[in-house]
Amino acid sequence: MNLNNIHNIYFIGIGGIGMSAIARYFNANNKLVAGYDKTQTAITDTLVELGMQVHFDDDVKQIDSAFFNLENTLVVYTPAVPKNHSELNYFKSNNFNVLKRSEILGLITENTVCLAVAGTHGKTTTTSILGHLMHECHVELTAFLGGISENYNSNLILKGTRVSVVEADEFDRSFMTLSPDFAGITSIDADHLDIYGDASELKKTFEDFTKRLKPNGKLFVKNGLPLKGITYGIEDNSDYAVQNIKIINGAYVFDVKTPTTVLENLEFNLPGRHNLSNALLALAMAVEYGCPYQQLAKALASYKGVKRRFTYQIKTDSLVYIDDYAHHPAEINAVHQAVREMYPGKSVLAIFQPHLFSRTKDFIDDFAQSLSQFDELMLLDIYPARELPMEGVTSEWLLSKVKSDKKQLVSKANLLAEIKKSEAQVILTIGAGDIGEQVKHIKKELSFES
């Protein structure tokens, strides 16, 4: 398909973080863009402000007539949309060009130098660091991010089309549509077992993804993963290795050994060894692309993070409130490590909303173990997202397995009152569901207290 011949692009699920980045991209390239989403959010409000029409009822009659032109219209949908969606089925049954989000990303990036970041954790942060590094090194690029970058207040960095930086998503095997020149893999922990069945199938899919690299492409892998490539790691013998880590004023200061030299006294402001690892991968990919060291060092120090990735909401001597998207046991462990490293000796309250019945069931014991590490735990009901309830899979079941003296189930209605009773000095909200909607209320209440 030649995208130059397409004038109208209609998105089903336009408010999704990945979908909205592509919608913004086409809108910036003077295409007519509109779409449907289930709920109105800050993201859909922004799209409307940029001139895109968005509606919230699954109703073909609400679609602008321009999008019924078969010749020059493209329809893009997210796999999260249910199979019985009437708008999607209308376009499919009337032989429109209908593509998944991942397929359109493959088309956009195929004629660019594509840098893709894959892995079960850390994709969004790494992609956003890489996009920022290359932007600051004046590379002509478009970066599609799976989160809102604090530096750009956007999930799209648009500064030319020679290079594309993308998040390569393993969900639904989406990343198999990409053909990257550079690919980084952060982790291959078991996840999305509702799609893959078991961990070995997930591992095989990542191996298949590495075969999508263009000839002479470069693969970067975290040291210890069962894949061959340029390795990166922390305080080890990787090709790219972080060394001499210090914490100064809440920031990491460290050296990086590259295959040819040592970069000294780099600064990075995101807490947590997992974020340091993400920064190292982004740095390695930018170095291999050809970005100059001095500009990279400056860019790394100015990186501010991604919304809902260890985002400080309150940071005073008496109280710290952090919000994070962590929704897998390994991610919760990473948040825990970061908090303990930054705030040793302080009591920590975690408020967690499990995401998906299937994920809760698949990792119930791992979740219990990771949540037992906090001094205090409040558990919300499971956020179903795309799933129907599963018998016996509840937050009560998860809570019963958590080893803690201070643990309780809390409804959203009682959440603020229960938080106010806690004497914890560090408060965390974690989860990928609609717990993010509670953050502003919690912040307001706690700001009043502190």
Short mmCIF file of C-alpha atoms in Angstrom, two decimals:
data_model
loop_
_atom_site.label_atom_id
_atom_site.label_comp_id
_atom_site.label_asym_id
_atom_site.label_seq_id
_atom_site.Cartn_x
_atom_site.Cartn_y
_atom_site.Cartn_z
CA MET A 1 0.00 0.00 0.00
CA ASN A 2 1.25 3.48 -0.89
CA LEU A 3 0.43 5.78 2.03
CA ASN A 4 0.80 8.81 -0.27
CA ASN A 5 -2.48 7.79 -1.94
CA ILE A 6 -4.33 7.64 1.37
CA HIS A 7 -5.98 10.90 2.45
CA ASN A 8 -8.35 9.79 5.23
CA ILE A 9 -7.40 7.62 8.19
CA TYR A 10 -9.98 6.36 10.65
CA PHE A 11 -8.84 4.85 13.98
CA ILE A 12 -10.89 2.36 15.99
CA GLY A 13 -9.46 2.70 19.51
CA ILE A 14 -7.92 6.11 18.77
CA GLY A 15 -7.40 6.90 22.48
CA GLY A 16 -4.92 4.07 23.05
CA ILE A 17 -1.40 5.23 23.83
CA GLY A 18 0.11 3.60 20.72
CA MET A 19 -2.84 4.41 18.45
CA SER A 20 -2.96 8.08 19.40
CA ALA A 21 0.75 8.51 18.55
CA ILE A 22 0.09 7.24 15.01
CA ALA A 23 -3.03 9.42 14.75
CA ARG A 24 -0.94 12.48 15.72
CA TYR A 25 1.70 11.48 13.16
CA PHE A 26 -0.80 11.35 10.28
CA ASN A 27 -2.53 14.52 11.46
CA ALA A 28 0.85 16.32 11.43
CA ASN A 29 1.33 15.01 7.87
CA ASN A 30 -1.90 16.73 6.75
CA LYS A 31 -4.10 13.62 6.50
CA LEU A 32 -7.75 13.81 7.58
CA VAL A 33 -7.88 11.84 10.85
CA ALA A 34 -10.82 10.81 13.04
CA GLY A 35 -11.74 7.89 15.25
CA TYR A 36 -13.74 6.05 17.87
CA ASP A 37 -12.84 5.18 21.44
CA LYS A 38 -14.77 3.63 24.30
CA THR A 39 -14.08 6.44 26.78
CA GLN A 40 -13.18 10.12 26.78
CA THR A 41 -9.74 10.73 28.34
CA ALA A 42 -7.02 13.41 28.50
CA ILE A 43 -5.52 11.75 25.38
CA THR A 44 -8.74 11.98 23.33
CA ASP A 45 -9.21 15.59 24.50
CA THR A 46 -5.74 16.41 23.12
CA LEU A 47 -6.57 14.77 19.77
CA VAL A 48 -9.76 16.85 19.51
CA GLU A 49 -7.75 20.01 20.32
CA LEU A 50 -5.45 19.10 17.40
CA GLY A 51 -8.48 19.06 15.08
CA MET A 52 -9.40 15.37 14.97
CA GLN A 53 -13.03 14.25 15.35
CA VAL A 54 -13.49 11.62 18.06
CA HIS A 55 -16.74 9.96 19.18
CA PHE A 56 -17.44 7.45 21.95
CA ASP A 57 -20.40 5.34 20.71
CA ASP A 58 -19.84 2.33 18.48
CA ASP A 59 -22.07 3.77 15.77
CA VAL A 60 -21.33 3.88 12.02
CA LYS A 61 -23.76 6.83 11.63
CA GLN A 62 -21.43 9.05 13.68
CA ILE A 63 -18.51 8.62 11.24
CA ASP A 64 -17.89 11.59 8.93
CA SER A 65 -18.90 10.88 5.30
CA ALA A 66 -15.31 11.55 4.06
CA PHE A 67 -14.24 8.22 5.58
CA PHE A 68 -16.65 6.22 3.40
CA ASN A 69 -14.53 6.83 0.29
CA LEU A 70 -13.14 3.34 -0.39
CA GLU A 71 -10.30 4.54 -2.65
CA ASN A 72 -8.45 6.88 -0.31
CA THR A 73 -9.44 5.77 3.20
CA LEU A 74 -7.45 3.56 5.55
CA VAL A 75 -8.91 2.08 8.74
CA VAL A 76 -6.56 1.27 11.63
CA TYR A 77 -7.67 -0.77 14.66
CA THR A 78 -6.18 -2.04 17.88
CA PRO A 79 -6.32 -5.77 18.77
CA ALA A 80 -7.97 -4.72 22.06
CA VAL A 81 -11.21 -3.94 20.14
CA PRO A 82 -13.80 -6.74 20.54
CA LYS A 83 -14.56 -8.96 17.52
CA ASN A 84 -18.22 -7.85 17.44
CA HIS A 85 -17.41 -4.13 17.07
CA SER A 86 -19.95 -2.82 14.54
CA GLU A 87 -17.73 -0.07 13.04
CA LEU A 88 -14.84 -2.49 12.53
CA ASN A 89 -17.13 -5.09 10.98
CA TYR A 90 -18.72 -2.48 8.69
CA PHE A 91 -15.33 -1.48 7.24
CA LYS A 92 -14.19 -5.10 6.92
CA SER A 93 -17.37 -6.32 5.21
CA ASN A 94 -17.28 -3.38 2.76
CA ASN A 95 -13.72 -4.21 1.65
CA PHE A 96 -11.99 -1.11 3.03
CA ASN A 97 -8.24 -1.16 3.66
CA VAL A 98 -8.23 -2.30 7.31
CA LEU A 99 -4.95 -2.74 9.17
CA LYS A 100 -3.88 -3.49 12.73
CA ARG A 101 -1.90 -0.81 14.54
CA SER A 102 1.27 -2.90 14.23
CA GLU A 103 0.84 -3.30 10.46
CA ILE A 104 0.58 0.45 9.88
CA LEU A 105 3.68 0.96 12.06
CA GLY A 106 5.49 -1.53 9.82
CA LEU A 107 4.44 0.44 6.72
CA ILE A 108 5.44 3.83 8.17
CA THR A 109 8.87 2.61 9.27
CA GLU A 110 9.86 0.33 6.36
CA ASN A 111 11.49 3.14 4.34
CA THR A 112 13.30 4.64 7.34
CA VAL A 113 16.31 3.64 9.43
CA CYS A 114 14.27 1.84 12.10
CA LEU A 115 15.42 1.50 15.73
CA ALA A 116 13.06 -0.80 17.63
CA VAL A 117 12.95 -1.63 21.34
CA ALA A 118 11.37 -4.93 22.40
CA GLY A 119 11.05 -6.79 25.70
CA THR A 120 8.44 -7.66 28.30
CA HIS A 121 9.47 -4.73 30.54
CA GLY A 122 11.13 -1.38 29.95
CA LYS A 123 10.11 -0.83 26.30
CA THR A 124 8.36 2.49 26.83
CA THR A 125 11.04 4.06 29.02
CA THR A 126 13.87 2.84 26.77
CA THR A 127 12.13 4.05 23.59
CA SER A 128 11.48 7.43 25.11
CA ILE A 129 15.11 7.78 26.30
CA LEU A 130 16.35 6.75 22.84
CA GLY A 131 13.99 9.20 21.11
CA HIS A 132 15.18 11.99 23.42
CA LEU A 133 18.88 11.19 22.95
CA MET A 134 18.59 11.20 19.16
CA HIS A 135 16.40 14.31 19.12
CA GLU A 136 19.02 16.15 21.18
CA CYS A 137 21.72 14.92 18.77
CA HIS A 138 19.74 16.57 15.91
CA VAL A 139 18.83 13.32 14.15
CA GLU A 140 15.88 13.69 11.73
CA LEU A 141 13.52 11.28 13.42
CA THR A 142 9.99 10.30 14.33
CA ALA A 143 9.64 8.45 17.65
CA PHE A 144 6.40 6.57 18.46
CA LEU A 145 6.22 6.16 22.24
CA GLY A 146 4.04 3.90 24.39
CA GLY A 147 3.72 6.58 27.06
CA ILE A 148 3.69 10.35 27.51
CA SER A 149 7.26 11.68 27.58
CA GLU A 150 7.77 14.30 30.30
CA ASN A 151 10.28 16.12 28.06
CA TYR A 152 7.82 16.58 25.17
CA ASN A 153 4.47 16.12 26.96
CA SER A 154 3.59 13.82 24.07
CA ASN A 155 3.76 10.22 22.88
CA LEU A 156 5.21 11.40 19.56
CA ILE A 157 8.54 13.09 18.84
CA LEU A 158 8.39 14.52 15.33
CA LYS A 159 11.57 15.95 13.83
CA GLY A 160 11.86 14.42 10.37
CA THR A 161 11.34 11.04 8.72
CA ARG A 162 14.82 9.66 8.00
CA VAL A 163 14.92 7.63 11.24
CA SER A 164 12.09 6.00 13.22
CA VAL A 165 12.24 4.94 16.86
CA VAL A 166 9.48 2.51 17.82
CA GLU A 167 8.31 0.31 20.62
CA ALA A 168 8.18 -3.28 19.32
CA ASP A 169 5.27 -4.88 21.18
CA GLU A 170 5.20 -8.64 21.75
CA PHE A 171 1.47 -8.58 22.63
CA ASP A 172 -0.45 -10.42 19.91
CA ARG A 173 2.94 -10.90 18.13
CA SER A 174 2.57 -7.32 16.88
CA PHE A 175 6.33 -6.74 16.44
CA MET A 176 6.54 -9.28 13.61
CA THR A 177 5.42 -6.51 11.20
CA LEU A 178 8.62 -4.49 11.78
CA SER A 179 11.94 -4.80 9.91
CA PRO A 180 14.39 -2.90 12.14
CA ASP A 181 17.97 -1.83 11.37
CA PHE A 182 18.71 -1.81 15.12
CA ALA A 183 16.74 -3.82 17.69
CA GLY A 184 17.13 -3.91 21.45
CA ILE A 185 15.66 -6.57 23.75
CA THR A 186 15.33 -5.68 27.44
CA SER A 187 13.80 -8.87 28.87
CA ILE A 188 11.88 -12.03 28.02
CA ASP A 189 9.98 -12.71 31.24
CA ALA A 190 6.83 -14.77 30.94
CA ASP A 191 3.82 -12.51 30.25
CA HIS A 192 0.75 -12.49 27.98
CA LEU A 193 0.33 -16.22 28.59
CA ASP A 194 -3.33 -15.77 27.56
CA ILE A 195 -1.88 -15.27 24.04
CA TYR A 196 1.21 -17.50 24.10
CA GLY A 197 0.15 -20.45 26.26
CA ASP A 198 3.58 -20.89 27.81
CA ALA A 199 6.92 -19.13 28.30
CA SER A 200 8.80 -21.20 25.70
CA GLU A 201 6.43 -20.02 22.97
CA LEU A 202 7.05 -16.41 24.04
CA LYS A 203 10.84 -16.98 23.88
CA LYS A 204 10.49 -18.48 20.38
CA THR A 205 8.54 -15.40 19.24
CA PHE A 206 11.37 -13.13 20.42
CA GLU A 207 13.81 -15.33 18.46
CA ASP A 208 11.58 -14.94 15.39
CA PHE A 209 11.57 -11.16 15.94
CA THR A 210 15.41 -11.08 15.84
CA LYS A 211 15.22 -12.68 12.37
CA ARG A 212 13.22 -9.64 11.20
CA LEU A 213 16.40 -7.51 11.42
CA LYS A 214 17.50 -6.06 8.08
CA PRO A 215 20.74 -7.49 6.59
CA ASN A 216 23.73 -6.10 8.56
CA GLY A 217 21.30 -4.97 11.28
CA LYS A 218 22.46 -4.84 14.90
CA LEU A 219 20.83 -6.67 17.80
CA PHE A 220 21.33 -5.47 21.40
CA VAL A 221 20.45 -7.86 24.22
CA LYS A 222 20.53 -7.62 27.98
CA ASN A 223 23.39 -9.74 29.26
CA GLY A 224 22.08 -13.18 30.28
CA LEU A 225 19.27 -13.44 27.74
CA PRO A 226 19.42 -16.56 25.51
CA LEU A 227 20.08 -14.52 22.35
CA LYS A 228 23.27 -13.55 20.55
CA GLY A 229 23.98 -9.86 20.02
CA ILE A 230 25.75 -6.79 21.39
CA THR A 231 25.36 -7.20 25.17
CA TYR A 232 24.63 -4.56 27.78
CA GLY A 233 24.56 -4.86 31.57
CA ILE A 234 25.24 -3.28 34.94
CA GLU A 235 28.60 -3.90 36.68
CA ASP A 236 29.41 -6.93 34.52
CA ASN A 237 31.52 -7.84 31.48
CA SER A 238 29.01 -6.79 28.78
CA ASP A 239 30.02 -4.99 25.57
CA TYR A 240 28.34 -1.93 27.07
CA ALA A 241 28.58 -1.92 30.88
CA VAL A 242 27.66 0.58 33.61
CA GLN A 243 30.49 0.92 36.15
CA ASN A 244 31.34 2.94 39.30
CA ILE A 245 27.73 3.79 40.24
CA LYS A 246 27.19 6.57 42.78
CA ILE A 247 23.98 8.26 43.94
CA ILE A 248 24.41 12.03 44.20
CA ASN A 249 21.40 14.24 45.04
CA GLY A 250 18.95 11.50 44.04
CA ALA A 251 20.58 10.96 40.62
CA TYR A 252 22.87 8.21 39.34
CA VAL A 253 26.40 9.22 38.37
CA PHE A 254 28.36 6.46 36.62
CA ASP A 255 30.78 5.44 33.87
CA VAL A 256 29.96 3.37 30.78
CA LYS A 257 32.48 1.01 29.23
CA THR A 258 31.83 0.75 25.49
CA PRO A 259 33.64 -1.63 23.06
CA THR A 260 36.11 1.19 22.24
CA THR A 261 36.29 3.60 25.22
CA VAL A 262 35.01 4.55 28.67
CA LEU A 263 32.48 7.40 29.04
CA GLU A 264 32.99 8.96 32.46
CA ASN A 265 30.68 10.71 34.92
CA LEU A 266 27.40 10.32 33.06
CA GLU A 267 24.32 11.52 34.94
CA PHE A 268 20.83 10.03 34.87
CA ASN A 269 17.91 11.23 36.98
CA LEU A 270 15.50 8.27 37.05
CA PRO A 271 15.69 6.06 40.16
CA GLY A 272 16.02 2.28 39.98
CA ARG A 273 18.56 -0.13 38.51
CA HIS A 274 15.98 -1.17 35.92
CA ASN A 275 15.88 2.41 34.62
CA LEU A 276 19.67 2.57 34.59
CA SER A 277 19.61 -0.58 32.46
CA ASN A 278 17.03 1.02 30.10
CA ALA A 279 19.21 4.13 29.79
CA LEU A 280 22.24 1.97 28.96
CA LEU A 281 20.41 0.19 26.12
CA ALA A 282 19.24 3.52 24.66
CA LEU A 283 22.77 4.91 24.96
CA ALA A 284 24.31 1.84 23.28
CA MET A 285 21.85 2.04 20.34
CA ALA A 286 22.49 5.78 19.91
CA VAL A 287 26.28 5.28 20.05
CA GLU A 288 26.14 2.50 17.43
CA TYR A 289 23.94 4.72 15.24
CA GLY A 290 26.71 7.32 15.35
CA CYS A 291 25.60 9.99 17.84
CA PRO A 292 28.51 11.97 19.38
CA TYR A 293 29.45 11.14 23.00
CA GLN A 294 29.42 14.69 24.34
CA GLN A 295 25.91 15.45 23.10
CA LEU A 296 24.69 12.07 24.36
CA ALA A 297 26.00 12.77 27.87
CA LYS A 298 24.20 16.12 27.95
CA ALA A 299 20.99 14.61 26.57
CA LEU A 300 20.99 11.75 29.10
CA ALA A 301 21.28 14.20 32.01
CA SER A 302 18.29 16.22 30.69
CA TYR A 303 15.95 13.21 30.35
CA LYS A 304 12.89 13.63 32.60
CA GLY A 305 11.00 10.35 32.28
CA VAL A 306 7.62 9.01 31.16
CA LYS A 307 4.33 9.75 32.90
CA ARG A 308 3.32 6.91 35.27
CA ARG A 309 6.86 5.41 35.24
CA PHE A 310 8.17 6.14 38.75
CA THR A 311 6.59 9.58 38.53
CA TYR A 312 7.04 11.75 41.61
CA GLN A 313 3.71 13.35 42.56
CA ILE A 314 4.92 14.68 45.93
CA LYS A 315 8.55 14.89 47.04
CA THR A 316 9.08 16.55 50.43
CA ASP A 317 11.26 15.66 53.43
CA SER A 318 8.25 14.30 55.32
CA LEU A 319 6.32 12.60 52.48
CA VAL A 320 7.04 11.07 49.08
CA TYR A 321 4.25 9.96 46.71
CA ILE A 322 5.22 8.05 43.55
CA ASP A 323 2.95 6.66 40.82
CA ASP A 324 4.04 3.78 38.57
CA TYR A 325 2.53 1.63 35.79
CA ALA A 326 4.06 -1.64 37.15
CA HIS A 327 1.64 -4.52 36.52
CA HIS A 328 3.89 -7.62 36.46
CA PRO A 329 5.74 -9.11 39.47
CA ALA A 330 9.16 -8.32 37.95
CA GLU A 331 8.11 -4.68 37.50
CA ILE A 332 6.83 -4.46 41.08
CA ASN A 333 10.19 -5.86 42.26
CA ALA A 334 11.98 -3.18 40.22
CA VAL A 335 9.87 -0.40 41.78
CA HIS A 336 10.53 -1.87 45.23
CA GLN A 337 14.30 -1.94 44.59
CA ALA A 338 14.25 1.69 43.43
CA VAL A 339 12.28 2.88 46.46
CA ARG A 340 14.51 1.06 48.97
CA GLU A 341 17.67 2.34 47.26
CA MET A 342 16.44 5.95 47.27
CA TYR A 343 14.67 5.90 50.67
CA PRO A 344 16.46 3.43 52.94
CA GLY A 345 14.82 2.97 56.33
CA LYS A 346 11.54 4.70 55.40
CA SER A 347 8.19 2.91 55.70
CA VAL A 348 6.49 2.23 52.35
CA LEU A 349 2.77 1.83 51.56
CA ALA A 350 1.93 0.22 48.20
CA ILE A 351 -1.55 0.59 46.68
CA PHE A 352 -1.89 -1.98 43.89
CA GLN A 353 -4.59 -2.60 41.31
CA PRO A 354 -4.09 -6.00 39.60
CA HIS A 355 -4.48 -5.85 35.78
CA LEU A 356 -6.25 -8.77 34.00
CA PHE A 357 -7.71 -11.91 35.58
CA SER A 358 -5.47 -14.13 33.42
CA ARG A 359 -2.24 -12.38 34.49
CA THR A 360 -3.28 -12.48 38.17
CA LYS A 361 -4.00 -16.22 37.88
CA ASP A 362 -0.80 -17.03 35.94
CA PHE A 363 1.50 -15.21 38.41
CA ILE A 364 -0.47 -15.34 41.66
CA ASP A 365 2.44 -16.59 43.81
CA ASP A 366 4.94 -14.20 42.20
CA PHE A 367 2.56 -11.28 42.78
CA ALA A 368 2.12 -12.30 46.42
CA GLN A 369 5.88 -12.49 46.89
CA SER A 370 6.58 -9.10 45.27
CA LEU A 371 3.79 -7.36 47.21
CA SER A 372 4.90 -8.88 50.53
CA GLN A 373 8.08 -6.76 50.37
CA PHE A 374 6.27 -3.51 51.23
CA ASP A 375 5.61 -2.42 54.80
CA GLU A 376 1.93 -1.91 54.09
CA LEU A 377 -0.38 -3.00 51.25
CA MET A 378 -3.77 -1.82 50.00
CA LEU A 379 -5.27 -3.91 47.22
CA LEU A 380 -7.98 -2.74 44.81
CA ASP A 381 -10.23 -5.06 42.78
CA ILE A 382 -8.80 -6.59 39.59
CA TYR A 383 -9.05 -4.32 36.54
CA PRO A 384 -10.57 -6.54 33.81
CA ALA A 385 -9.44 -4.56 30.70
CA ARG A 386 -10.32 -6.85 27.77
CA GLU A 387 -11.36 -9.87 29.90
CA LEU A 388 -14.43 -11.42 31.52
CA PRO A 389 -14.15 -12.50 35.18
CA MET A 390 -12.64 -15.91 35.99
CA GLU A 391 -14.14 -17.95 38.79
CA GLY A 392 -12.06 -17.81 41.96
CA VAL A 393 -9.58 -15.24 40.55
CA THR A 394 -10.06 -12.25 42.85
CA SER A 395 -8.09 -9.70 44.82
CA GLU A 396 -9.18 -11.55 47.99
CA TRP A 397 -7.34 -14.66 46.74
CA LEU A 398 -4.21 -12.62 46.03
CA LEU A 399 -4.42 -10.87 49.42
CA SER A 400 -4.68 -14.22 51.24
CA LYS A 401 -1.28 -15.20 49.81
CA VAL A 402 0.50 -11.94 50.76
CA LYS A 403 2.67 -12.24 53.87
CA SER A 404 2.16 -8.94 55.70
CA ASP A 405 0.78 -7.69 59.02
CA LYS A 406 -0.58 -4.57 57.37
CA LYS A 407 -2.65 -5.60 54.34
CA GLN A 408 -6.24 -4.90 53.33
CA LEU A 409 -8.69 -4.83 50.45
CA VAL A 410 -9.87 -1.32 49.68
CA SER A 411 -12.61 -0.01 47.40
CA LYS A 412 -11.95 3.08 45.31
CA ALA A 413 -14.65 4.87 47.31
CA ASN A 414 -12.78 4.32 50.61
CA LEU A 415 -9.26 4.67 49.24
CA LEU A 416 -8.55 8.27 50.30
CA ALA A 417 -9.83 7.70 53.83
CA GLU A 418 -7.65 4.59 54.26
CA ILE A 419 -4.53 6.31 52.88
CA LYS A 420 -5.01 9.14 55.40
CA LYS A 421 -4.90 6.60 58.25
CA SER A 422 -1.46 5.33 57.16
CA GLU A 423 1.73 6.66 58.72
CA ALA A 424 3.92 5.55 55.79
CA GLN A 425 6.55 8.08 54.66
CA VAL A 426 6.60 6.78 51.07
CA ILE A 427 3.34 6.05 49.23
CA LEU A 428 3.14 4.21 45.90
CA THR A 429 0.25 3.69 43.50
CA ILE A 430 1.02 0.85 41.09
CA GLY A 431 -0.90 -0.84 38.27
CA ALA A 432 -1.86 -0.48 34.60
CA GLY A 433 -5.64 -0.14 34.96
CA ASP A 434 -7.66 2.95 35.87
CA ILE A 435 -5.75 3.46 39.12
CA GLY A 436 -4.04 6.27 37.17
CA GLU A 437 -7.35 8.17 37.40
CA GLN A 438 -7.07 8.14 41.21
CA VAL A 439 -3.64 9.80 41.25
CA LYS A 440 -4.82 13.42 41.05
CA HIS A 441 -7.28 12.87 43.93
CA ILE A 442 -4.65 11.18 46.11
CA LYS A 443 -2.12 13.90 45.32
CA LYS A 444 -4.61 16.64 46.22
CA GLU A 445 -5.51 14.95 49.52
CA LEU A 446 -1.88 14.29 50.48
CA SER A 447 -0.72 17.79 49.43
CA PHE A 448 -3.31 19.17 51.81
CA GLU A 449 -1.95 16.90 54.57
CA SER A 450 1.76 17.62 53.95
#
